[in-house]
mmCIF file with all atom_site columns, C-alpha atoms in Angstrom:
data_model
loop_
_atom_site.group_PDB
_atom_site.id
_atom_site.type_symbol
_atom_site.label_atom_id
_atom_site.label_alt_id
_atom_site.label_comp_id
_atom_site.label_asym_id
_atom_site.label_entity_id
_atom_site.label_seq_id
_atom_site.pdbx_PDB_ins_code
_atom_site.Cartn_x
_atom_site.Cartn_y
_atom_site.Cartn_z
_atom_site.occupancy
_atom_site.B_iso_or_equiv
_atom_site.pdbx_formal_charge
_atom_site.auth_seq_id
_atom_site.auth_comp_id
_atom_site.auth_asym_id
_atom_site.auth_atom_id
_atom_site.pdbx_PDB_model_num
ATOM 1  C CA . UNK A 1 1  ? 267.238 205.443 195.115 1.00 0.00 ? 211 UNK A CA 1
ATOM 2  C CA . UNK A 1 2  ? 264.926 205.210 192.374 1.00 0.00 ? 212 UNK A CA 1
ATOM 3  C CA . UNK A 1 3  ? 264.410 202.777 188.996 1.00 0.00 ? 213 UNK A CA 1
ATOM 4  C CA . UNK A 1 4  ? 263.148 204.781 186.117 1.00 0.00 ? 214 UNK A CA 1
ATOM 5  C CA . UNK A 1 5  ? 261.170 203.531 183.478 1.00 0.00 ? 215 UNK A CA 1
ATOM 6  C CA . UNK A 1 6  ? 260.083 205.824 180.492 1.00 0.00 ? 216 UNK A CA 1
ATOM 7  C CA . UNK A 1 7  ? 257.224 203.952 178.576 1.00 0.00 ? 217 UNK A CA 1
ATOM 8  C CA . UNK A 1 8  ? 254.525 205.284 176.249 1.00 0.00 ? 218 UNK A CA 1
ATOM 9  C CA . UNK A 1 9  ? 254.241 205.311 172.498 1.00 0.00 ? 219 UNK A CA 1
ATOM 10 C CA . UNK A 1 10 ? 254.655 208.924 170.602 1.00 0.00 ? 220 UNK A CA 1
ATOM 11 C CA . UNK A 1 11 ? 256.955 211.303 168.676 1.00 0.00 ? 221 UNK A CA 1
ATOM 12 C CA . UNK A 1 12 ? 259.484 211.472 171.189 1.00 0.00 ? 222 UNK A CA 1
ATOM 13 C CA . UNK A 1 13 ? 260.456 207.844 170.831 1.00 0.00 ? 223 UNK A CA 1
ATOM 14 C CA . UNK A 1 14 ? 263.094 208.571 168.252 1.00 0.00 ? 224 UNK A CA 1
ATOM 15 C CA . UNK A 1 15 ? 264.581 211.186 170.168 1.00 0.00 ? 225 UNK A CA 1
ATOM 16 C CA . UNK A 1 16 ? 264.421 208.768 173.269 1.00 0.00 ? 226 UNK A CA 1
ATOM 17 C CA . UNK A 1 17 ? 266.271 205.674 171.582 1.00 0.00 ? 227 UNK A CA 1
ATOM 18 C CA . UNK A 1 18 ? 269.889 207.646 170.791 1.00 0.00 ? 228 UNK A CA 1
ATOM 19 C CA . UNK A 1 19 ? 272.690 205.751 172.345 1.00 0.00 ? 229 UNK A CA 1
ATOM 20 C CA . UNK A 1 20 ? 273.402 208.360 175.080 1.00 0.00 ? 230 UNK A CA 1
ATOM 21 C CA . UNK A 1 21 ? 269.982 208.970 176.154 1.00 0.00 ? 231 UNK A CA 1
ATOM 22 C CA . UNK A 1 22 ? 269.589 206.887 179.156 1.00 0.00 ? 232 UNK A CA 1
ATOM 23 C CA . UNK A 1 23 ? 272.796 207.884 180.500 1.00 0.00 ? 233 UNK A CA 1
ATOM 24 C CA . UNK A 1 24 ? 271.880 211.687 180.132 1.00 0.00 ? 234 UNK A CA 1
ATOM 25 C CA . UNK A 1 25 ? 268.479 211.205 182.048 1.00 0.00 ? 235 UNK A CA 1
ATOM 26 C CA . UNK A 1 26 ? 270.645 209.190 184.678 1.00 0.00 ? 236 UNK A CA 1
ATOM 27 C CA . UNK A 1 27 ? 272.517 212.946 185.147 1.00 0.00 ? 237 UNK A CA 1
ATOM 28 C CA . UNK A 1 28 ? 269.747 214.758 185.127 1.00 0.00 ? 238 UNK A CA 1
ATOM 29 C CA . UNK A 1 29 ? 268.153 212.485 187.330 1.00 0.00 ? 239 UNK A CA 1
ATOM 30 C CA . UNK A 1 30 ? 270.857 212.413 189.653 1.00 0.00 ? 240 UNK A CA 1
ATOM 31 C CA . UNK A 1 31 ? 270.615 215.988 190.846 1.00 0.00 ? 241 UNK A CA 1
ATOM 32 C CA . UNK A 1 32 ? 266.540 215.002 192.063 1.00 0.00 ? 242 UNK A CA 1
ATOM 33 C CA . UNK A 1 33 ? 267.582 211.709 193.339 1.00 0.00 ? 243 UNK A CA 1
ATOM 34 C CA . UNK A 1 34 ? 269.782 209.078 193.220 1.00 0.00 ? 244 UNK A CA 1
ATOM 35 C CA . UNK A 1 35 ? 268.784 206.639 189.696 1.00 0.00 ? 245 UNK A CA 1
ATOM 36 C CA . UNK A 1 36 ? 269.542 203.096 190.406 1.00 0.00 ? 246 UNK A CA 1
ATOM 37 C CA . UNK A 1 37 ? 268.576 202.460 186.890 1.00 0.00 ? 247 UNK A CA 1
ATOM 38 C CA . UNK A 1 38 ? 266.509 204.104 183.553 1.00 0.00 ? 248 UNK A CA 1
ATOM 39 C CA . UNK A 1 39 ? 265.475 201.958 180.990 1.00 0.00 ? 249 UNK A CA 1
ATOM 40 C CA . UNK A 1 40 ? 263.588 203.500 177.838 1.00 0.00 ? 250 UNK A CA 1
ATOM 41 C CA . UNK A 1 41 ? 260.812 201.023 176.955 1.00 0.00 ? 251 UNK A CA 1
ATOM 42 C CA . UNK A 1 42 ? 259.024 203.365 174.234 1.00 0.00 ? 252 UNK A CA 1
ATOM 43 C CA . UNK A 1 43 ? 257.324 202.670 170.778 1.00 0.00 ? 253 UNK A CA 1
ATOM 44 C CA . UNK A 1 44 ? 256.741 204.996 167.619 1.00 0.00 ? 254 UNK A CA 1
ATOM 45 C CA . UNK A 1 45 ? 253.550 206.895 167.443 1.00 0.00 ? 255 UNK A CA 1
ATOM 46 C CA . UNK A 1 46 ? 250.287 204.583 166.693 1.00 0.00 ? 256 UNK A CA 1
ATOM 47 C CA . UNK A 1 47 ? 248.295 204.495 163.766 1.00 0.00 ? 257 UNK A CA 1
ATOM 48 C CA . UNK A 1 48 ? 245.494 202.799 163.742 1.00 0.00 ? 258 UNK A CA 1
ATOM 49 C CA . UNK A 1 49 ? 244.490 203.851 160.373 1.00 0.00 ? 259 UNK A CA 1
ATOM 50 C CA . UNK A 1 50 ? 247.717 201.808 158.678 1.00 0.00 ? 260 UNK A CA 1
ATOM 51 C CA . UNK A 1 51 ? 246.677 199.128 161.042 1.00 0.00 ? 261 UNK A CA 1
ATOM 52 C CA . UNK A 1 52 ? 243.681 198.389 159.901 1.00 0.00 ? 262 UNK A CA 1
ATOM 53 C CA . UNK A 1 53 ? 244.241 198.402 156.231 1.00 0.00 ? 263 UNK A CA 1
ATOM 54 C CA . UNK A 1 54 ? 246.700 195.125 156.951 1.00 0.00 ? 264 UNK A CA 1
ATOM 55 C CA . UNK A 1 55 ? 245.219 191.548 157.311 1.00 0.00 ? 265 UNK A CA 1
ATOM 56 C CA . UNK A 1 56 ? 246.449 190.609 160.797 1.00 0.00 ? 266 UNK A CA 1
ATOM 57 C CA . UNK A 1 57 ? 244.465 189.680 164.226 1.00 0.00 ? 267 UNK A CA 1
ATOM 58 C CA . UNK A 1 58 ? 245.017 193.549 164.850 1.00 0.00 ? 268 UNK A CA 1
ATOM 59 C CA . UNK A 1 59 ? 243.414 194.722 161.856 1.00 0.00 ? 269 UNK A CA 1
ATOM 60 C CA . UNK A 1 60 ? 240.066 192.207 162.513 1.00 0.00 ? 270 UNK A CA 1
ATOM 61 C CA . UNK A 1 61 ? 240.372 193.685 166.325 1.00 0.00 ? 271 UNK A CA 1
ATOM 62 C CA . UNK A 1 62 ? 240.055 197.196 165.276 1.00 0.00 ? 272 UNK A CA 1
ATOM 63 C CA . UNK A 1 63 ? 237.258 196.389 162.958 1.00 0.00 ? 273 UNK A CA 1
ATOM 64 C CA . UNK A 1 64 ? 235.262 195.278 165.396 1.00 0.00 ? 274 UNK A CA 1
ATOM 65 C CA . UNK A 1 65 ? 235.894 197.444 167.691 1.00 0.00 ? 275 UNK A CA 1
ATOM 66 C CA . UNK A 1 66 ? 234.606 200.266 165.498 1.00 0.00 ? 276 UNK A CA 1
ATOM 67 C CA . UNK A 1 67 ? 231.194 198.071 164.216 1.00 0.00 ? 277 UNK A CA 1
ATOM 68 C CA . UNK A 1 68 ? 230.731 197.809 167.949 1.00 0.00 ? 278 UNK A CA 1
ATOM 69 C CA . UNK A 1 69 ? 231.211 202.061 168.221 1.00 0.00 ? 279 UNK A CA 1
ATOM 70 C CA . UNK A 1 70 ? 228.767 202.734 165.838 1.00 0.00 ? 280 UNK A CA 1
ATOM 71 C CA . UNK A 1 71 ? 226.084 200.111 167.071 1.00 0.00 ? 281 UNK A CA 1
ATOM 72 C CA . UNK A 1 72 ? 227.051 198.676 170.460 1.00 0.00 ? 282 UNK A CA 1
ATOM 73 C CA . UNK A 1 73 ? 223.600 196.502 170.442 1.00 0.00 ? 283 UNK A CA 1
ATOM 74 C CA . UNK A 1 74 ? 224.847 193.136 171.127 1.00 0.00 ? 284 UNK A CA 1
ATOM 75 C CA . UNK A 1 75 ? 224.740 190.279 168.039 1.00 0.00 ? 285 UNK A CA 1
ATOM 76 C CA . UNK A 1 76 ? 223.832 193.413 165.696 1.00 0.00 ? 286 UNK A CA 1
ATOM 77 C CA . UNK A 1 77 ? 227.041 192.919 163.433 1.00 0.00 ? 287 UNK A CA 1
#
């Protein structure tokens, strides 16, 4: 018996999100072992370059984390 959980963010995630799709991975599944349950818990690709042109918390997080890349001496921002 085994619970399935496909995670991860990427190109497939459009593919993965069609009505059908976690009953087809339950089949193919089921000749491997027996699937209690798969769930599809994926996100479309990330882009951290559209990101950081918005103003949100995100945006200010990435910032910082690239000052902190290019001079990781601490207080030197």
């Amino acid at each position: 018996m085994a619970r399935c959980t496909i995670g991860g963010n990427g190109p497939l995630h459009r593919d993965l999100q069609r009505d059908s799709m976690s009953e087809e991975l339950r089949e193919l599944l089921g000749s491997v072992v027996v699937p209690e349950s798969v769930r599809i818990a994926t996100a479309p690709e990330f882009n951290s370059e559209s990101l950081a042109r918005t103003e949100t918390m995100v945006s200010d997080f990435l910032r910082l984390t690239e000052n902190a890349l290019q001079d990781p001496r601490p207080g030197s921002a």
